[in-house]
């Protein structure tokens, strides 16, 4: 069964002429006026590589000005907040881009995130990893007997016994001195109670826990039939250690996972290379429950041609690109523009190995006469097997070039050699007992946007929770026995690596689609790339929808055509699995929970089709569960104002992935905007990973329940005395997790009515203080879209719930 049979219809709007033209350029437009750009004026938004980019507030008068801001193609964060006086958006801009926005009439506010902040995060990450390495080294030294404290090369950190439902579980963590390099599991021997022999309670194995490539310890939990008093571990080298078992007392109300649920598996930010290593490691440890799948398309690679721009003024600049990739010899190429120091010298080029020397032409007085266009032609004629040269960004190159010392070309890439420069495979981990397509499929994917460092952590944390709790947690077992779960932690690894090592604000992939007449030169390298979340095939730029750009340097560049990018074709392949019915697209930031439609066409905000009422019922019902699970971690509430269709709560995003999954494949496609910033301080990033992993696991439970839930929720209204004279306190309760929509003005409730306590149902809902005698109309809806009393919340139905806010008689 298709989860929703509706979203097959799609409408193509005529493509505006300016967008259809291949040379179309999206410009800064006056916020008061045009949306469709006037063609051919030079673009204002190219981010020069020497400039740093900050996250900056843009203070807008309202949604019309927000649409105008989106239409500039500027690189926007996902944060949009409606304030009393207008709308605040976040843009990622350099000083030059800021000036262009200001010149176009936009008002900028505070700077929220600077590259120095990202450098601090990276430094913190390196320090954390180095600390773990040092601890490992110290322990290994101790274990080797170099200090008096050494007793064994294996040390038990903790051994906890607890009950979970009717089961008993023993959880063990132990550190082995060789754990960094040897991949052995460790065997734990149990006794069967005080005074009994070690081994009499059976054995269990524990496996390595590795984060960011560094071994931390071995961990694992297993069911036991009696409470052990002591355990013993004999390391593979023969060292023995024994420890006492403690009873672990869970805190009450810790959530539906039950006591002993294992979580917290991330200790630092992870690069795409490390993310993939992590899922490979997990699949290797749990081969019966998981496998790593290489998606069909490799990326274009974390690689670039080596380049240089010689000269200062635009009309006398010479841009040079190596033909070879930088790492394959391009970085060895150099170009010198030499003044011969003689009169009447002809322009000439000599090539010695990778060194290219241009001797500039001079006149009778010895003055240099060669223009940029002449140097370009000479370079292409004489050094065309090593490089290509071109005038700067479409300039005619009529200016006389300045002599320049030998300049090495560079690919500008700083990642260590451990980051592959080849077209990169993209991996997903597939989790489930039955991975043959026979079970309901669920997909989660992250890092379409490279600089969003927290969402990938949410996905690996979730994968690890599923696999490590399978043996001991009944609910996890239920999920893995009945679902086919695909998790792709980084769909844009090239951009991800670039964000970690080269330009922290990188949003897009790394592919340069700019022609040499535009911004293909070395100085524009931080502006290139396709916005992977604008390159999909439904309600796209190419269909005439708003919120994506045809400019190769725009933050929302849609690419040369729908699904032109390997990253996007990979996601299309994943979504085409016929059993996949639910998905989560993880982005940051802003703490949003969203679904389709994600795009509208301008003018008039002509939206992609709205979901039907039944579909919207499932969205809202699921949101109440997923957001409650997120809130459970540290009481962070995703607000009703940030829950709903993308184009309602954020802005139009033509060609986004959620819309493709929903409209093309009928997948219930949700989007998280995780947390507060792209690269928050680690403590914050860690909390965000924990809370949104709660939400992602809950999404799996929603999917599992969806298939079998036909029970309509029931709800009731409770009225209690208020401290305020003439008022009463009103609360709703529901028979199962469900969203409640209500009105206080006697209107029939709909999905546009006020949503009650949507993020707090497990904590008990909010208390509404209303005038005594107020009429309350409401209905409830669960995550499978079952509506109380079979009410149709379209404003015409009558069988909603009704009550009066009066105190019950005694
Ligand atoms: Zn994003």
mmCIF file of N, CA and C in Angstrom, residues 66-142:
data_model
loop_
_atom_site.group_PDB
_atom_site.id
_atom_site.type_symbol
_atom_site.label_atom_id
_atom_site.label_comp_id
_atom_site.label_asym_id
_atom_site.label_seq_id
_atom_site.Cartn_x
_atom_site.Cartn_y
_atom_site.Cartn_z
ATOM 1 N N UNK A 66 10.779 38.930 2.512
ATOM 2 C CA UNK A 66 11.458 37.633 2.624
ATOM 3 C C UNK A 66 11.526 36.957 1.259
ATOM 4 N N UNK A 67 10.410 36.971 0.517
ATOM 5 C CA UNK A 67 10.423 36.405 -0.835
ATOM 6 C C UNK A 67 11.480 37.097 -1.701
ATOM 7 N N UNK A 68 11.574 38.426 -1.557
ATOM 8 C CA UNK A 68 12.556 39.175 -2.349
ATOM 9 C C UNK A 68 13.975 38.784 -1.954
ATOM 10 N N UNK A 69 14.192 38.567 -0.667
ATOM 11 C CA UNK A 69 15.515 38.142 -0.205
ATOM 12 C C UNK A 69 15.854 36.768 -0.779
ATOM 13 N N UNK A 70 14.888 35.859 -0.722
ATOM 14 C CA UNK A 70 15.106 34.521 -1.283
ATOM 15 C C UNK A 70 15.422 34.626 -2.774
ATOM 16 N N UNK A 71 14.725 35.543 -3.451
ATOM 17 C CA UNK A 71 14.908 35.679 -4.897
ATOM 18 C C UNK A 71 16.289 36.210 -5.277
ATOM 19 N N UNK A 72 17.000 36.826 -4.327
ATOM 20 C CA UNK A 72 18.362 37.264 -4.652
ATOM 21 C C UNK A 72 19.295 36.082 -4.828
ATOM 22 N N UNK A 73 18.866 34.924 -4.335
ATOM 23 C CA UNK A 73 19.762 33.760 -4.383
ATOM 24 C C UNK A 73 20.814 33.779 -3.299
ATOM 25 N N UNK A 74 20.670 34.670 -2.335
ATOM 26 C CA UNK A 74 21.652 34.735 -1.250
ATOM 27 C C UNK A 74 21.608 33.433 -0.456
ATOM 28 N N UNK A 75 22.730 33.129 0.173
ATOM 29 C CA UNK A 75 22.872 31.901 0.955
ATOM 30 C C UNK A 75 22.184 32.099 2.304
ATOM 31 N N UNK A 76 21.031 31.451 2.490
ATOM 32 C CA UNK A 76 20.280 31.613 3.732
ATOM 33 C C UNK A 76 20.428 30.403 4.627
ATOM 34 N N UNK A 77 20.565 30.651 5.898
ATOM 35 C CA UNK A 77 20.386 29.653 6.941
ATOM 36 C C UNK A 77 18.911 29.219 6.893
ATOM 37 N N UNK A 78 18.556 28.211 7.649
ATOM 38 C CA UNK A 78 17.153 27.780 7.647
ATOM 39 C C UNK A 78 16.326 28.493 8.698
ATOM 40 N N UNK A 79 16.904 29.535 9.261
ATOM 41 C CA UNK A 79 16.219 30.166 10.384
ATOM 42 C C UNK A 79 15.373 31.335 9.890
ATOM 43 N N UNK A 80 14.085 31.270 10.138
ATOM 44 C CA UNK A 80 13.201 32.398 9.845
ATOM 45 C C UNK A 80 12.272 32.555 11.034
ATOM 46 N N UNK A 81 12.326 33.706 11.700
ATOM 47 C CA UNK A 81 11.395 33.877 12.820
ATOM 48 C C UNK A 81 10.516 35.089 12.570
ATOM 49 N N UNK A 82 9.251 34.899 12.848
ATOM 50 C CA UNK A 82 8.286 35.984 12.751
ATOM 51 C C UNK A 82 8.296 36.713 14.079
ATOM 52 N N UNK A 83 8.581 37.986 14.038
ATOM 53 C CA UNK A 83 8.570 38.775 15.263
ATOM 54 C C UNK A 83 7.391 39.723 15.192
ATOM 55 N N UNK A 84 7.190 40.479 16.272
ATOM 56 C CA UNK A 84 6.076 41.423 16.287
ATOM 57 C C UNK A 84 6.181 42.426 15.148
ATOM 58 N N UNK A 85 7.414 42.783 14.791
ATOM 59 C CA UNK A 85 7.578 43.868 13.829
ATOM 60 C C UNK A 85 7.965 43.389 12.436
ATOM 61 N N UNK A 86 8.038 42.091 12.210
ATOM 62 C CA UNK A 86 8.402 41.625 10.873
ATOM 63 C C UNK A 86 8.980 40.229 10.919
ATOM 64 N N UNK A 87 9.983 40.006 10.083
ATOM 65 C CA UNK A 87 10.571 38.673 9.945
ATOM 66 C C UNK A 87 12.085 38.820 10.075
ATOM 67 N N UNK A 88 12.709 37.905 10.802
ATOM 68 C CA UNK A 88 14.172 37.881 10.890
ATOM 69 C C UNK A 88 14.667 36.609 10.216
ATOM 70 N N UNK A 89 15.506 36.773 9.193
ATOM 71 C CA UNK A 89 16.129 35.618 8.541
ATOM 72 C C UNK A 89 17.619 35.665 8.829
ATOM 73 N N UNK A 90 18.296 34.546 8.582
ATOM 74 C CA UNK A 90 19.745 34.488 8.759
ATOM 75 C C UNK A 90 20.396 34.234 7.404
ATOM 76 N N UNK A 91 21.341 35.085 7.022
ATOM 77 C CA UNK A 91 22.056 34.903 5.768
ATOM 78 C C UNK A 91 23.524 34.608 6.065
ATOM 79 N N UNK A 92 24.134 33.838 5.186
ATOM 80 C CA UNK A 92 25.559 33.527 5.320
ATOM 81 C C UNK A 92 26.274 34.360 4.265
ATOM 82 N N UNK A 93 26.925 35.419 4.688
ATOM 83 C CA UNK A 93 27.422 36.403 3.726
ATOM 84 C C UNK A 93 28.821 36.896 4.080
ATOM 85 N N UNK A 94 29.563 37.227 3.044
ATOM 86 C CA UNK A 94 30.847 37.898 3.216
ATOM 87 C C UNK A 94 30.604 39.396 3.312
ATOM 88 N N UNK A 95 31.686 40.131 3.563
ATOM 89 C CA UNK A 95 31.556 41.587 3.637
ATOM 90 C C UNK A 95 31.018 42.135 2.320
ATOM 91 N N UNK A 96 31.500 41.608 1.208
ATOM 92 C CA UNK A 96 31.044 42.084 -0.096
ATOM 93 C C UNK A 96 29.576 41.787 -0.319
ATOM 94 N N UNK A 97 29.158 40.593 0.061
ATOM 95 C CA UNK A 97 27.745 40.243 -0.089
ATOM 96 C C UNK A 97 26.874 41.085 0.839
ATOM 97 N N UNK A 98 27.375 41.343 2.045
ATOM 98 C CA UNK A 98 26.627 42.200 2.977
ATOM 99 C C UNK A 98 26.406 43.574 2.370
ATOM 100 N N UNK A 99 27.463 44.103 1.773
ATOM 101 C CA UNK A 99 27.349 45.433 1.162
ATOM 102 C C UNK A 99 26.343 45.411 0.022
ATOM 103 N N UNK A 100 26.345 44.333 -0.768
ATOM 104 C CA UNK A 100 25.401 44.231 -1.882
ATOM 105 C C UNK A 100 23.971 44.162 -1.372
ATOM 106 N N UNK A 101 23.756 43.411 -0.286
ATOM 107 C CA UNK A 101 22.405 43.331 0.283
ATOM 108 C C UNK A 101 21.975 44.694 0.812
ATOM 109 N N UNK A 102 22.865 45.352 1.521
ATOM 110 C CA UNK A 102 22.528 46.669 2.068
ATOM 111 C C UNK A 102 22.205 47.638 0.940
ATOM 112 N N UNK A 103 23.015 47.576 -0.119
ATOM 113 C CA UNK A 103 22.781 48.472 -1.259
ATOM 114 C C UNK A 103 21.430 48.198 -1.908
ATOM 115 N N UNK A 104 20.966 46.959 -1.810
ATOM 116 C CA UNK A 104 19.678 46.612 -2.411
ATOM 117 C C UNK A 104 18.518 46.899 -1.476
ATOM 118 N N UNK A 105 18.803 47.501 -0.320
ATOM 119 C CA UNK A 105 17.716 47.951 0.544
ATOM 120 C C UNK A 105 17.414 47.035 1.715
ATOM 121 N N UNK A 106 18.224 46.002 1.903
ATOM 122 C CA UNK A 106 17.981 45.121 3.039
ATOM 123 C C UNK A 106 18.699 45.649 4.277
ATOM 124 N N UNK A 107 18.118 45.381 5.438
ATOM 125 C CA UNK A 107 18.702 45.825 6.698
ATOM 126 C C UNK A 107 19.325 44.631 7.405
ATOM 127 N N UNK A 108 20.608 44.741 7.723
ATOM 128 C CA UNK A 108 21.300 43.649 8.399
ATOM 129 C C UNK A 108 21.328 43.896 9.902
ATOM 130 N N UNK A 109 21.253 42.821 10.658
ATOM 131 C CA UNK A 109 21.283 42.913 12.117
ATOM 132 C C UNK A 109 22.572 42.338 12.667
ATOM 133 N N UNK A 110 22.448 41.590 13.723
ATOM 134 C CA UNK A 110 23.622 41.072 14.436
ATOM 135 C C UNK A 110 24.371 39.997 13.641
ATOM 136 N N UNK A 111 25.669 39.897 13.890
ATOM 137 C CA UNK A 111 26.470 38.769 13.405
ATOM 138 C C UNK A 111 26.352 37.643 14.433
ATOM 139 N N UNK A 112 25.966 36.457 13.968
ATOM 140 C CA UNK A 112 25.670 35.364 14.897
ATOM 141 C C UNK A 112 26.748 34.285 14.927
ATOM 142 N N UNK A 113 27.472 34.115 13.827
ATOM 143 C CA UNK A 113 28.452 33.017 13.779
ATOM 144 C C UNK A 113 29.566 33.439 12.850
ATOM 145 N N UNK A 114 30.790 33.294 13.333
ATOM 146 C CA UNK A 114 31.953 33.713 12.549
ATOM 147 C C UNK A 114 32.832 32.501 12.259
ATOM 148 N N UNK A 115 33.690 32.598 11.242
ATOM 149 C CA UNK A 115 34.605 31.486 10.987
ATOM 150 C C UNK A 115 35.451 31.133 12.206
ATOM 151 N N UNK A 116 35.763 32.161 13.029
ATOM 152 C CA UNK A 116 36.542 31.869 14.235
ATOM 153 C C UNK A 116 35.790 30.894 15.134
ATOM 154 N N UNK A 117 34.456 30.988 15.136
ATOM 155 C CA UNK A 117 33.670 30.053 15.938
ATOM 156 C C UNK A 117 33.865 28.633 15.419
ATOM 157 N N UNK A 118 33.843 28.478 14.095
ATOM 158 C CA UNK A 118 34.037 27.151 13.514
ATOM 159 C C UNK A 118 35.447 26.643 13.799
ATOM 160 N N UNK A 119 36.422 27.552 13.715
ATOM 161 C CA UNK A 119 37.803 27.117 14.011
ATOM 162 C C UNK A 119 37.904 26.647 15.462
ATOM 163 N N UNK A 120 37.183 27.331 16.353
ATOM 164 C CA UNK A 120 37.191 26.905 17.753
ATOM 165 C C UNK A 120 36.574 25.515 17.893
ATOM 166 N N UNK A 121 35.507 25.243 17.120
ATOM 167 C CA UNK A 121 34.873 23.909 17.188
ATOM 168 C C UNK A 121 35.847 22.833 16.711
ATOM 169 N N UNK A 122 36.550 23.150 15.627
ATOM 170 C CA UNK A 122 37.495 22.168 15.088
ATOM 171 C C UNK A 122 38.625 21.940 16.093
ATOM 172 N N UNK A 123 39.087 23.035 16.715
ATOM 173 C CA UNK A 123 40.163 22.900 17.699
ATOM 174 C C UNK A 123 39.692 22.054 18.878
ATOM 175 N N UNK A 124 38.445 22.292 19.289
ATOM 176 C CA UNK A 124 37.887 21.523 20.398
ATOM 177 C C UNK A 124 37.785 20.040 20.028
ATOM 178 N N UNK A 125 37.361 19.800 18.784
ATOM 179 C CA UNK A 125 37.253 18.432 18.286
ATOM 180 C C UNK A 125 38.620 17.761 18.288
ATOM 181 N N UNK A 126 39.627 18.468 17.763
ATOM 182 C CA UNK A 126 40.973 17.890 17.718
ATOM 183 C C UNK A 126 41.469 17.605 19.140
ATOM 184 N N UNK A 127 41.160 18.527 20.070
ATOM 185 C CA UNK A 127 41.613 18.347 21.452
ATOM 186 C C UNK A 127 40.940 17.135 22.077
ATOM 187 N N UNK A 128 39.652 16.961 21.802
ATOM 188 C CA UNK A 128 38.932 15.808 22.353
ATOM 189 C C UNK A 128 39.545 14.509 21.846
ATOM 190 N N UNK A 129 39.769 14.472 20.530
ATOM 191 C CA UNK A 129 40.331 13.259 19.940
ATOM 192 C C UNK A 129 41.734 13.020 20.501
ATOM 193 N N UNK A 130 42.534 14.091 20.579
ATOM 194 C CA UNK A 130 43.894 13.952 21.100
ATOM 195 C C UNK A 130 43.863 13.466 22.550
ATOM 196 N N UNK A 131 42.877 13.962 23.316
ATOM 197 C CA UNK A 131 42.743 13.534 24.707
ATOM 198 C C UNK A 131 42.471 12.045 24.804
ATOM 199 N N UNK A 132 41.579 11.551 23.929
ATOM 200 C CA UNK A 132 41.292 10.115 23.934
ATOM 201 C C UNK A 132 42.535 9.312 23.541
ATOM 202 N N UNK A 133 43.249 9.814 22.568
ATOM 203 C CA UNK A 133 44.470 9.113 22.133
ATOM 204 C C UNK A 133 45.474 9.065 23.278
ATOM 205 N N UNK A 134 45.613 10.209 23.997
ATOM 206 C CA UNK A 134 46.570 10.267 25.103
ATOM 207 C C UNK A 134 46.182 9.299 26.210
ATOM 208 N N UNK A 135 44.854 9.262 26.492
ATOM 209 C CA UNK A 135 44.391 8.319 27.527
ATOM 210 C C UNK A 135 44.717 6.886 27.141
ATOM 211 N N UNK A 136 44.478 6.591 25.867
ATOM 212 C CA UNK A 136 44.765 5.239 25.400
ATOM 213 C C UNK A 136 46.249 4.919 25.561
ATOM 214 N N UNK A 137 47.078 5.895 25.215
ATOM 215 C CA UNK A 137 48.527 5.673 25.273
ATOM 216 C C UNK A 137 48.966 5.451 26.721
ATOM 217 N N UNK A 138 48.398 6.285 27.602
ATOM 218 C CA UNK A 138 48.731 6.194 29.025
ATOM 219 C C UNK A 138 48.350 4.820 29.576
ATOM 220 N N UNK A 139 47.137 4.410 29.207
ATOM 221 C CA UNK A 139 46.665 3.119 29.707
ATOM 222 C C UNK A 139 47.516 1.987 29.155
ATOM 223 N N UNK A 140 47.857 2.102 27.888
ATOM 224 C CA UNK A 140 48.697 1.063 27.285
ATOM 225 C C UNK A 140 50.056 1.020 27.977
ATOM 226 N N UNK A 141 50.573 2.209 28.310
ATOM 227 C CA UNK A 141 51.868 2.253 29.003
ATOM 228 C C UNK A 141 51.746 1.627 30.383
ATOM 229 N N UNK A 142 50.664 1.984 31.093
ATOM 230 C CA UNK A 142 50.426 1.378 32.406
ATOM 231 C C UNK A 142 50.373 -0.143 32.282
#
